[in-house]
Structures are given as C-alpha cells and as structure tokens.
Coordinates of C-alpha atoms and ligand atoms in Angstrom, one line a residue:
X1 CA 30.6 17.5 -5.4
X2 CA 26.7 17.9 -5.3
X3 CA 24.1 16.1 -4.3
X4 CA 20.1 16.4 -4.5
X5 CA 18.1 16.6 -1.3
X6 CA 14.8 15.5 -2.0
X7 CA 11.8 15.0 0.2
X8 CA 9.7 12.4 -1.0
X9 CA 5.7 11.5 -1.2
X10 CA 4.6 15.2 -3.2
X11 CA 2.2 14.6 -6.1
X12 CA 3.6 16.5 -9.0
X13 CA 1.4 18.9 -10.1
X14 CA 1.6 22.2 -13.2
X15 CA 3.2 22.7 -16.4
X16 CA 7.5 22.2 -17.4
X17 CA 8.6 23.2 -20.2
X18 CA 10.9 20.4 -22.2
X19 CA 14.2 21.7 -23.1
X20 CA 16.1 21.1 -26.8
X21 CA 16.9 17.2 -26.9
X22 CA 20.7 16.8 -26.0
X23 CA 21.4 13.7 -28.2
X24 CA 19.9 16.3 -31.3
X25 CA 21.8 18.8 -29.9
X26 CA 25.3 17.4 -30.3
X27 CA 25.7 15.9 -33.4
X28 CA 24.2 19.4 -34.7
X29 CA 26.9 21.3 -33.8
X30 CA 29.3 19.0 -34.9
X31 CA 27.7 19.3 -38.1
X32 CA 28.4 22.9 -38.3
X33 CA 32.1 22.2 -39.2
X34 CA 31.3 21.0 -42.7
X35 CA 31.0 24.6 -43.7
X36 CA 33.2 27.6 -43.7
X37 CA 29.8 29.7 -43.0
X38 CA 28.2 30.5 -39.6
X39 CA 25.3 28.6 -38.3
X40 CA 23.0 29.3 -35.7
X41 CA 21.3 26.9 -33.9
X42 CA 18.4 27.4 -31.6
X43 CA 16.6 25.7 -28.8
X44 CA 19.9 24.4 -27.3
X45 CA 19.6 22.9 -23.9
X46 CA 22.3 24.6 -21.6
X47 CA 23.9 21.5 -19.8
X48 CA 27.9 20.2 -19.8
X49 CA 27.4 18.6 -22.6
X50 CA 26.6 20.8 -25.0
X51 CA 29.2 23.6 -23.4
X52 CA 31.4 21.0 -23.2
X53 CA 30.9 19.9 -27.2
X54 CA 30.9 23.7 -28.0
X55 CA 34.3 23.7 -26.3
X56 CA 36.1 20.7 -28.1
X57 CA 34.6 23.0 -31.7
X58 CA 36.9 25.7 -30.5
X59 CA 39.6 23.9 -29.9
X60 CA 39.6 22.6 -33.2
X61 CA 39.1 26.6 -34.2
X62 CA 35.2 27.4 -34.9
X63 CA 34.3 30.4 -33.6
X64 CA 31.4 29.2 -30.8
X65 CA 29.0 31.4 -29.1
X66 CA 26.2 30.4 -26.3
X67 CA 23.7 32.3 -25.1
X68 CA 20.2 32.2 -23.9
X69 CA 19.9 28.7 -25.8
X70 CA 21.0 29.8 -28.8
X71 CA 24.4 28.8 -30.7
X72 CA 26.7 30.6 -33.3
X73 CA 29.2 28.4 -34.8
X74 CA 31.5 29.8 -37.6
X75 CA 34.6 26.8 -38.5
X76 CA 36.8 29.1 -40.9
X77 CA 39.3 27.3 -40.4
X78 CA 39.6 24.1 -38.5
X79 CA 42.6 21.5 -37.8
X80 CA 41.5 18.0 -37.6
X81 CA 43.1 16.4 -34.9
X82 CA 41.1 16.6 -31.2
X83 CA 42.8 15.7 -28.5
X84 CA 42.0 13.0 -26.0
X85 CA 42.1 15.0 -22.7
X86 CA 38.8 16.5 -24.4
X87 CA 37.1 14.2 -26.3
X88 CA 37.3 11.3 -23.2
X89 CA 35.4 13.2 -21.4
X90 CA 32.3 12.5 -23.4
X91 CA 31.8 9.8 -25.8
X92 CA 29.7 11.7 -27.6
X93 CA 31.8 14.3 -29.2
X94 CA 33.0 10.9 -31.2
X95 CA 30.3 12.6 -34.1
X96 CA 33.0 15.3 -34.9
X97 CA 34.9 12.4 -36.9
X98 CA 32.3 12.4 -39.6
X99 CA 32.6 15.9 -40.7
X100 CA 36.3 16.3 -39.7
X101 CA 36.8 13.6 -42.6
X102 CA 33.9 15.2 -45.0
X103 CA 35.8 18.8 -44.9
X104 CA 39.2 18.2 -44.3
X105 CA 39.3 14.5 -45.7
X106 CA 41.1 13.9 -42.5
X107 CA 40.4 13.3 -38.7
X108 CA 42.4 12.5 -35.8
X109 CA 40.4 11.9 -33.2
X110 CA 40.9 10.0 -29.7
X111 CA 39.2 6.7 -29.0
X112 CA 36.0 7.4 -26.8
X113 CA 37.2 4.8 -24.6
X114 CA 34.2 2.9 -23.0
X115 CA 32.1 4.1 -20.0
X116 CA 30.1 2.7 -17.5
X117 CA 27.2 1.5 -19.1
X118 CA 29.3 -0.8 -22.1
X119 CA 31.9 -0.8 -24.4
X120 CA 30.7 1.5 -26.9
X121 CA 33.1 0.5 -29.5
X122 CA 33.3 2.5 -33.1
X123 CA 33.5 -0.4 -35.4
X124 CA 30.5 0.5 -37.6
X125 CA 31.7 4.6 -37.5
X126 CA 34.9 3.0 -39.0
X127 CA 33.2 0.4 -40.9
X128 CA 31.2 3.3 -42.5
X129 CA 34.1 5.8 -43.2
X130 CA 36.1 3.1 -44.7
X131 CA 33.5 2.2 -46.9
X132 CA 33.5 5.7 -48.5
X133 CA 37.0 5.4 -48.9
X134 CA 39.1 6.4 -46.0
X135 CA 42.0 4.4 -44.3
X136 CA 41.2 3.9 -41.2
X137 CA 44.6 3.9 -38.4
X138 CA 44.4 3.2 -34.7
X139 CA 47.4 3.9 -32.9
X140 CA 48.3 5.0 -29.3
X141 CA 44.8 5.7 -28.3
X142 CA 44.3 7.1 -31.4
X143 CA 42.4 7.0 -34.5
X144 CA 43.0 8.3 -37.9
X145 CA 40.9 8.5 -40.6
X146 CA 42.6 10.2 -43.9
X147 CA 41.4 9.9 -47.9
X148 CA 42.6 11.2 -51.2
X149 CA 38.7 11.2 -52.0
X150 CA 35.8 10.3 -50.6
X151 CA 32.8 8.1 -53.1
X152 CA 29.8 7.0 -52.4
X153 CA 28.9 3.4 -51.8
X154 CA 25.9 1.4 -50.4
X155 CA 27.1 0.0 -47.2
X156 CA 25.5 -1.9 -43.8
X157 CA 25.6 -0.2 -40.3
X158 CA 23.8 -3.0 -38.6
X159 CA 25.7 -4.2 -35.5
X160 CA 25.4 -6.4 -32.2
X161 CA 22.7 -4.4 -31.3
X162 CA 21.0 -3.4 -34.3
X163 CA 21.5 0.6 -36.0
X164 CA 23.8 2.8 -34.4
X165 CA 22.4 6.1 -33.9
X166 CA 26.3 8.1 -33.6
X167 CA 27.6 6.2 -36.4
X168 CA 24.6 6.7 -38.9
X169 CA 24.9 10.3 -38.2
X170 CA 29.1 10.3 -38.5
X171 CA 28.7 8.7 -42.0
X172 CA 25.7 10.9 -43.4
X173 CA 28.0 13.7 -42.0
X174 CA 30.7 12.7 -44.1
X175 CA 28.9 11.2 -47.1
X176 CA 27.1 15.0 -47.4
X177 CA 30.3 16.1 -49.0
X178 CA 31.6 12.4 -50.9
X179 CA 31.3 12.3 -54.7
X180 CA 28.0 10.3 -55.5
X181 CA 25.4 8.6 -53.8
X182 CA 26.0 6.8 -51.0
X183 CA 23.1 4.6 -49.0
X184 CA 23.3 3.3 -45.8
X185 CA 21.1 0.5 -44.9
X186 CA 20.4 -0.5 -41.1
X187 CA 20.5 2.8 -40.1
X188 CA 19.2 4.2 -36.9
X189 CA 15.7 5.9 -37.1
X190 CA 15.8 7.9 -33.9
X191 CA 14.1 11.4 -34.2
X192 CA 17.6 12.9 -33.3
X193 CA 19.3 11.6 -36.7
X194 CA 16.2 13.2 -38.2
X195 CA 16.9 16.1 -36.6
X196 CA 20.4 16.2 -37.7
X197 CA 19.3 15.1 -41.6
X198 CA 16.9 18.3 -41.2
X199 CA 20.2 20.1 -40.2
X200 CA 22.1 19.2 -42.7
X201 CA 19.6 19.9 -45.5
X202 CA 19.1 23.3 -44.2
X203 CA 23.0 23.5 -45.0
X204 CA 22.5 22.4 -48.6
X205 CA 23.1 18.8 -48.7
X206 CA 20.9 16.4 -50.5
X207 CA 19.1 13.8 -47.9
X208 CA 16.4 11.1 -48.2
X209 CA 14.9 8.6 -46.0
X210 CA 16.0 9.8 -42.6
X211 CA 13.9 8.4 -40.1
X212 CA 13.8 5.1 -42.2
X213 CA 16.0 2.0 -41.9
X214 CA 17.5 3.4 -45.6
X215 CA 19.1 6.8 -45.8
X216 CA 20.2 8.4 -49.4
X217 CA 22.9 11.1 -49.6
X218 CA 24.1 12.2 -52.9
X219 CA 27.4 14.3 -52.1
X220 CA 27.6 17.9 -53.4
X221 CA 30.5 20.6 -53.5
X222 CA 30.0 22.5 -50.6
X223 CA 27.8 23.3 -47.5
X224 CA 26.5 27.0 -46.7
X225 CA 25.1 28.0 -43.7
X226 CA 21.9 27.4 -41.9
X227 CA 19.5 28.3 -39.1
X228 CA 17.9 25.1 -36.8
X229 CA 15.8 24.8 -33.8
X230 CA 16.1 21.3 -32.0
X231 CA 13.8 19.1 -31.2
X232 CA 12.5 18.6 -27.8
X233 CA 13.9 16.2 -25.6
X234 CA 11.9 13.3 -26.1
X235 CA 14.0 11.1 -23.0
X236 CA 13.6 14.8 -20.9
X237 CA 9.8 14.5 -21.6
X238 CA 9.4 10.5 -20.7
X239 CA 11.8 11.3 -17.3
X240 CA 8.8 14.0 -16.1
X241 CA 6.0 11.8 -17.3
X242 CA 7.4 8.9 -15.4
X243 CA 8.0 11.2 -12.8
X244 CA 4.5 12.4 -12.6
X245 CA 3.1 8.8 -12.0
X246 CA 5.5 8.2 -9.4
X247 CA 4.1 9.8 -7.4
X248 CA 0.4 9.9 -8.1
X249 CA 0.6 13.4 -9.6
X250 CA -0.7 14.8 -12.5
X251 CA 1.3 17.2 -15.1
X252 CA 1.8 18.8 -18.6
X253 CA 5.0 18.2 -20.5
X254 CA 5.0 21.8 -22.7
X255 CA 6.2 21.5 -25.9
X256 CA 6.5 17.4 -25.7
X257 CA 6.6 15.9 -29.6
X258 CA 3.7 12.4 -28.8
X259 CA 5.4 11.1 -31.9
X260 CA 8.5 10.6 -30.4
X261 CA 7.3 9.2 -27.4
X262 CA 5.1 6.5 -29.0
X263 CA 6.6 3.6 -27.0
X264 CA 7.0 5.0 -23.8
X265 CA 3.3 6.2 -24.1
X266 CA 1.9 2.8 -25.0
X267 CA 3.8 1.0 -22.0
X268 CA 2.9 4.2 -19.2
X269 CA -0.6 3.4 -20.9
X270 CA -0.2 -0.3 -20.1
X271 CA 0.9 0.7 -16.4
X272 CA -2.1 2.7 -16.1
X273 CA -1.0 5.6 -16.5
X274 CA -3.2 8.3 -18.5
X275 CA -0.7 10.4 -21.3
X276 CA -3.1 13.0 -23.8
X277 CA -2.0 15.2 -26.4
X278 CA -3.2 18.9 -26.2
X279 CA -1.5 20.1 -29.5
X280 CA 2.0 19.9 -28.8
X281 CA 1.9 19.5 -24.7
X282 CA 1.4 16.1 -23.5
X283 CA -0.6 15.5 -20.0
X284 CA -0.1 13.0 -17.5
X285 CA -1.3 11.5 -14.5
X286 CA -2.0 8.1 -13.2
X287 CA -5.7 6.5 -13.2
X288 CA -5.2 4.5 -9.9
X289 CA -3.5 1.8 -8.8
X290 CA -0.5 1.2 -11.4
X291 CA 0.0 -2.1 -12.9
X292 CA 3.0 -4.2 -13.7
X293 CA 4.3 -4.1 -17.2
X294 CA 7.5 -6.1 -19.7
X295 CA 9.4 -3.7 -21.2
X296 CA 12.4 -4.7 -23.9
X297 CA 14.9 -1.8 -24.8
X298 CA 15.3 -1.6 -28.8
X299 CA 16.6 1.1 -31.3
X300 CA 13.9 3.6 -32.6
X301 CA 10.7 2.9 -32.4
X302 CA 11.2 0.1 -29.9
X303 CA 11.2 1.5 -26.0
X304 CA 14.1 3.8 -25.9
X305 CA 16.8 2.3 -24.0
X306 CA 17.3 6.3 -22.3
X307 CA 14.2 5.6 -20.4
X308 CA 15.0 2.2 -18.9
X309 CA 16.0 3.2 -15.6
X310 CA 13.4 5.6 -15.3
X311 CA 10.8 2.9 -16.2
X312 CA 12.2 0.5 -13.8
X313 CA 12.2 3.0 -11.0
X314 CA 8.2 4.0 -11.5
X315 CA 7.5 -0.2 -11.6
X316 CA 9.3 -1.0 -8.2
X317 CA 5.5 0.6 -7.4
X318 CA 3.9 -1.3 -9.4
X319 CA 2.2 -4.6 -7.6
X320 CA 3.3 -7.6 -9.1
X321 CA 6.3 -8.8 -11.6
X322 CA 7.4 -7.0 -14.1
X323 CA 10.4 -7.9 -16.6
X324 CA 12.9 -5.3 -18.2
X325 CA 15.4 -6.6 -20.9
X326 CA 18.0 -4.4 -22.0
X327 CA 18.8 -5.0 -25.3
X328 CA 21.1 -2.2 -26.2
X329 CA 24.0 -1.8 -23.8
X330 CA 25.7 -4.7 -21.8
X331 CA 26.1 -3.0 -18.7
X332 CA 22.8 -0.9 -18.3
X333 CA 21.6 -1.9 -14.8
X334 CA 24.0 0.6 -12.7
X335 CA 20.6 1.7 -11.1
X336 CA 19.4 -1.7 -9.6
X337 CA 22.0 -1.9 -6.1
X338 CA 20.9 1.8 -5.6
X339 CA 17.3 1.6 -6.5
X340 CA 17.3 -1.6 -3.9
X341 CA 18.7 0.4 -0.8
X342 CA 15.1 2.7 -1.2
X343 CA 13.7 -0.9 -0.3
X344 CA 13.1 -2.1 -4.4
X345 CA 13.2 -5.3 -4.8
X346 CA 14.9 -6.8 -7.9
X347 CA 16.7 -9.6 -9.3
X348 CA 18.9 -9.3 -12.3
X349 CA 19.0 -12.5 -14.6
X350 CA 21.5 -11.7 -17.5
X351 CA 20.0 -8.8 -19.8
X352 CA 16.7 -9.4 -17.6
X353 CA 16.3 -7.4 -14.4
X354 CA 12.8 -9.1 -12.5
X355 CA 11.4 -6.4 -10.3
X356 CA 8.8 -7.6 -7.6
X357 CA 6.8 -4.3 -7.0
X358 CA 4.7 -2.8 -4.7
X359 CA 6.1 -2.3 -1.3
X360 CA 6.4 1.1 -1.1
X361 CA 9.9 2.8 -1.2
X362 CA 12.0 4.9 1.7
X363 CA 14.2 7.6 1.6
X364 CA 18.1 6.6 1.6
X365 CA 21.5 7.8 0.4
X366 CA 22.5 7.1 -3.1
X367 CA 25.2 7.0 -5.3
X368 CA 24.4 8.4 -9.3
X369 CA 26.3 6.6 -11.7
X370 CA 25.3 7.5 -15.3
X371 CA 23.0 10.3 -16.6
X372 CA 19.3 7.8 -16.5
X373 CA 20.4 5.6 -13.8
X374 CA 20.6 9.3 -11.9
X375 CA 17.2 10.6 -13.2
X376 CA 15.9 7.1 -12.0
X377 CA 17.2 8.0 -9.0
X378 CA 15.3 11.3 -8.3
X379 CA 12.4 9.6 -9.7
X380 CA 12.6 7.1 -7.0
X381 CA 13.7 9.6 -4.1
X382 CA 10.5 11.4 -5.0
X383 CA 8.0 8.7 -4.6
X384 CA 9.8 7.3 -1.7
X385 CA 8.9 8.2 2.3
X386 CA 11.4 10.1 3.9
X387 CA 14.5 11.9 2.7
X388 CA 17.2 10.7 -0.3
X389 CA 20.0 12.2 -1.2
X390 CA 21.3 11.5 -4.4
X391 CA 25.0 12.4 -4.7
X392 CA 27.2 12.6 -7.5
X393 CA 24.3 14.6 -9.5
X394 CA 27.0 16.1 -12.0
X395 CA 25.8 13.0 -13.6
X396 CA 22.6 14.3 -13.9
X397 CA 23.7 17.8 -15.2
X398 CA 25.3 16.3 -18.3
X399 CA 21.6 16.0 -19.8
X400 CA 19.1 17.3 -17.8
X401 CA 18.9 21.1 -18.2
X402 CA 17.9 22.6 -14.0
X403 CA 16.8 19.5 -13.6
X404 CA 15.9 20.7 -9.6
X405 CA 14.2 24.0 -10.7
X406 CA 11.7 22.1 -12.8
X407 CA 10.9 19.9 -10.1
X408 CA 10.7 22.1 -7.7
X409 CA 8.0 24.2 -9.7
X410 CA 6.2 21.0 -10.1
X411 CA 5.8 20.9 -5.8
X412 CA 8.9 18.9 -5.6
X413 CA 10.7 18.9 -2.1
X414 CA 14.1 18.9 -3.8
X415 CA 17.5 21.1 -3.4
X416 CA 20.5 20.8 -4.2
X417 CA 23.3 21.0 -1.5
X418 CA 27.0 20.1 -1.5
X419 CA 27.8 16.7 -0.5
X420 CA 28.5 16.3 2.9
Ligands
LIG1 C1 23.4 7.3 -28.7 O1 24.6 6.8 -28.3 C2 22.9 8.2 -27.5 N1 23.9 9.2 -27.3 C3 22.8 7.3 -26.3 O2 22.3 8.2 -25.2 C4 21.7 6.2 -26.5 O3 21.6 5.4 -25.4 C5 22.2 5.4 -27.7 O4 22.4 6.3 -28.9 C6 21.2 4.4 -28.1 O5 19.9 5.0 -28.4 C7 23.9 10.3 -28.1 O6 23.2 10.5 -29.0 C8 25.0 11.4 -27.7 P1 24.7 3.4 -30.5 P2 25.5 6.0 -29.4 O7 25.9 3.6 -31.4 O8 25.2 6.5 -30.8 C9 26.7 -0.8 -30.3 C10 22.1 9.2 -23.1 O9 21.8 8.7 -22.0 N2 27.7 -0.2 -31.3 O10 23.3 3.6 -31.1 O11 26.9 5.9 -29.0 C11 26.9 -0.2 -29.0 O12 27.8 -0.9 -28.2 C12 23.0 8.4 -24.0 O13 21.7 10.3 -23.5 C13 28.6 -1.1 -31.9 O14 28.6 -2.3 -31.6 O15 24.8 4.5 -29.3 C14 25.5 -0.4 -28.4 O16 25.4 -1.7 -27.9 C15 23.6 7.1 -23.4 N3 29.5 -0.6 -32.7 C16 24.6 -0.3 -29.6 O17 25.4 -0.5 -30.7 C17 29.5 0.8 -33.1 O18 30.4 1.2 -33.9 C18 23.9 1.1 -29.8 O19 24.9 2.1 -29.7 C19 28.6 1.6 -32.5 C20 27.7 1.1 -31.6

C-alpha cells in the first residue's frame, strides 16, 4: 500500500488547477444509461471512483471510454441487475438504481452496505422509487426494484438529516422517464444535483427547480443523447484553500466556482483567512494570526459536511476554542485520534468535537481512514514540523485527482512512497 511522505512547515505558494467535481461526476454517468444514445461527458476527474463507476456501466453493458478526462458512454443494451462484488466497493454507484428502474422499469442492485463514516441507509431512494410506483424487495443482500409503470407523484425526501443528495438524484433519474409530473419536496440543493439536472436536460428531459428545496420533472418518452462538462470540485477547491492557510501561504484555486463555496468562504473569512474572486479563480492566503471559529455541518448551503475534517485540521492552529458539530453523518470524526498524535488537541462531546488550538503541530505516522479524514490529514502533515507519513492514501485517490502533484507544484515537500 502507499503512503505520503510529506515534509511540513512550506508556505503554499502558485496557481492549481481544480479538477471536474467527483460527486457531479458519478451520478452523471449513471445517468447516461437512460438512453440508448452515446453521451460524452467532459471535465471528468481521473480518480478510482470514476474508473471504478465507469467499470460497474460495463458490466451492466454500456460501451465506456476514458481518456484524457473525457467520457463516452453508449448503454445499447443494458441488463439491470449489478452485482455486489462491484457495487460494495463504493457506495456511490447506489445512483445506477434510479435510471436502471426509469429504462428498464427494473433494477437489481446490491445493498451499499454501510462504511465508515455511518450507516448510509437507502430508505428515502426506496421511499422515492416506491412512490412512483415500484415494489420495492430486499432479499439476500439484495434489492429489487421492478414496476409495470412508473407515474408521477408529489412525494417527501426529507430524512434524519435533512435532503439526500444520492436519493434526490436516483428519483429525478427515474421520474425523467415516469408518466406525468412528479415533484419532490425536501430535496437536496447541492451544486452536483444541479449539475446532474443540467445533465439530464441536455438529454431531453423536462427539469425545474433544481438547486431549490422543490424539484419538477414531467416524464417524457425517451432520452437522446447529450454533451456535459462537470463542474469543478467545489470540496477539491475548499481542501487547497484550507490547505493554503495552513500553512501561512498564499494561492489561486483555477477554475474554482465562489458560488459553490459560499460557506466555506464565509467561515475561512471568519478565521482570518483572505478568499477573492478573479473571474472564475479564487485566491487565498491568510491575513495573520488565524482565529478560532464554530462550524455546524448541514446540507447545501449550510458548511458542507466534505470539508469538516479539513476545517478541523486548519483550526487545531487556531488560538483558542473552536466547536465543530457534525450534523450529517454519525460517525464523521475518524480524523480526531490521528489528527491528535500531530499534538491536536481535541475533545469529542457527542456530534461536537471541542478543539483547543494553537500549539503548533509535529510530524508523526498516520493512518487515512476515509477520503476527507485523509485530505485532513495531509493538510495537517503540511503545517506540522517535522515529517508525517500518511499511509493508507488509496483513501485519498478515490477523490482527489494527483492529489501529490498539485502539492508539490504548490512548494509542497510531499511524495509518495510505498509503505514500509
Ligand atoms: C453524497 O452522499 C456525497 N457522495 C457524500 O460525499 C456527501 O458527504 C453526502 O452526499 C452529503 O453531502 C456522493 O455524492 C457520491 P446523503 P449521499 O444521502 O448522497 C441520511 C465524499 O466524501 N440518509 O445526502 O450518500 C444519511 O445517513 C462523500 O465525497 C438517510 O437517512 O449522502 C446521512 O446521514 C462522502 N436515508 C444524510 O442522510 C437515505 O435514504 C445525508 O446523506 C439516504 C440518506
């Protein structure tokens, strides 16, 4: 396995370019499946994810091709049933249920199964897909989803922790292609599901209110194909910008959307931290000393749960107490044992974690655990004194695209080495 060998204290300094935004990305190309046609999708970011989501299409027959960031995705023909030795792998690929349904009016598909950071249970995908008319079976790990037809209905996505963005996106999938109008209140506003309803419209379906807490679909025959260039990675583009006050550095994000980032740039503005829009390119760099902030994890346009661990790694700096409550996953704190053997000190207090900053940090082995726990990682192994190794970083390449080469064009002391 690999690790990162990073020396800290360098001052990020230049220009990196933000890569297509993963969580975009993926329900994207499932959407390709509603059609017969090819797509082509641009602007993909080249990580495990995405090969590993254009792997699970072939295997349910599309005819996928990935190069240089670009995607061409043709599902002729297509069988409906994707098997769990795939789909386990990443929870993710759980958005092929939508359109599986929508085309083929059935879809077998293995349950996600939890992962580290919480349960991630489907109950609202199911609640949504039921609601348009599909009987819902789980059985032996399984789920099926099968309907004679598919009509459109007003139905609620709201759950424990508000919208869910996978599940609003597997229901407009499917509703694209239900008979009538079907609304879906509580849904997710995240940029990506905007993305996606862009996608979709491209492909001739009939969309309104994405990005708002209401989203119309009135169903239509058919889907043709369609051209898309994703979004930018809004949680790539907060990772560098917390990155670049970390240590005391000063950086552009290329190609970084400001309104996607509104949250993140109001609390880095809170910590002191100066974030200015040239066009599309944000830049960054701290105005001094940094200062504690609260931060609160809520869906879209609350402070992006993605970005917690990174936040939480640039305020162990920070003099003073700040409080982060995770309000979106159960188990989101993977990064506070690590983050404390670089000398952070942090107490967690239910879905508070209380982090005491300002002592600086120092270099030390650690363990990645999930994708932002990792990035908070590296953020924190480059502010720290000394040498950290981050092991495990496979995490890491599941949604960070050369993650290592960008840093190290920003001055970074970082390579990556096999675990010893
Ligand atoms: C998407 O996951 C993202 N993944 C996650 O990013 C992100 O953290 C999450 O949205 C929240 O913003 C992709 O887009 C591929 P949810 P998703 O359904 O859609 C509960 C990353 O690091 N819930 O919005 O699976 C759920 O337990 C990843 O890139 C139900 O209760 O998340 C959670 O507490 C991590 N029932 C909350 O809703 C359901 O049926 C939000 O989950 C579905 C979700």
């Amino acid at each position: 396995m690999e690790s990162f060998l990073i020396k800290g204290g360098v001052p990020l300094h230049g220009e990196v370019e933000i890569s297509g935004s993963k969580n975009a990305a993926l329900p994207i190309m499932a959407a390709t499946l509603l059609t017969d046609e090819p797509c082509i999708i641009r602007h993909v970011p080249d990580l495990s994810d995405t090969r590993f989501m254009a792997q699970i299409l072939a295997s349910l027959g599309a005819e996928v091709k990935f190069r240089n960031g670009t995607l061409t995705i043709r599902a002729r023909k297509l069988k409906g049933y994707a098997d769990y030795k795939l789909v386990r792998k990443m929870r993710g690929s759980i958005c092929i249920m939508g359109p599986l349904l929508g085309r083929l009016r059935q879809a077998r598909v293995s349950l996600p199964g939890g992962c580290i950071i919480g349960a991630r249970p489907i109950n609202l995908h199911l609640k949504g897909f039921a609601a348009l008319g599909a009987k819902i079976k789980i059985e032996g790990g399984y789920v099926d989803a099968t309907a004679k037809k598919l009509a459109g209905t007003t139905m609620f996505l709201g759950g424990r922790a508000g919208s869910t963005v996978l599940g609003t996106a597997n229901v407009m999938m499917t509703a694209t292609l239900a008979d009538g109008v079907t609304v879906i209140e509580s849904a997710a506003c995240e940029p990506e599901v905007v993305d996606l309803a862009a996608f979709l419209k491209a492909m001739g379906a009939k969309i309104s209110g994405a990005g708002s807490p209401t989203i119309t679909i009135t169903g239509v025959k058919k889907l043709h194909s369609a051209e898309h260039e994703v979004i930018p990675d809004r949680i790539e583009a907060a990772t560098f910008a917390i990155a670049a006050a970390a240590t005391d550095g000063e950086i552009t994000l290329k190609n970084a959307r400001a309104d996607h980032l509104r949250a993140v740039i109001d609390k880095l503005t809170e910590a002191n931290v100066s974030v200015k829009r040239h066009g599309d390119d944000l830049m960054v760099r701290r105005k001094g000393r940094l200062k504690s902030v609260d931060v609160t994890t809520l869906p879209h346009s609350g402070f992006p749960t993605d970005v917690q661990a990174q936040m939480m790694a640039l305020l162990t700096l920070a003099p003073g107490i700040s409080i982060i409550t995770e309000r979106i996953f159960e188990a989101r704190f993977m990064h506070v044992s690590e983050l404390a053997r670089l000398g952070a000190d942090i107490e967690i207090e239910g879905p508070s974690a209380i982090v005491k900053g300002g002592k600086p940090l120092s270099g030390a082995p650690v363990m990645a655990s999930d994708l932002r726990a990792s990035a908070a990682l590296v953020i924190a192994g480059l502010a720290a004194q000394g040498t950290t190794q981050v092991n495990r970083i496979y995490h890491l390449d599941r949604g960070y695209e050369q993650m290592d080469v960008k840093l190290r064009k920003l001055g970074a002391r970082i390579k990556r080495v096999e675990e010893k």
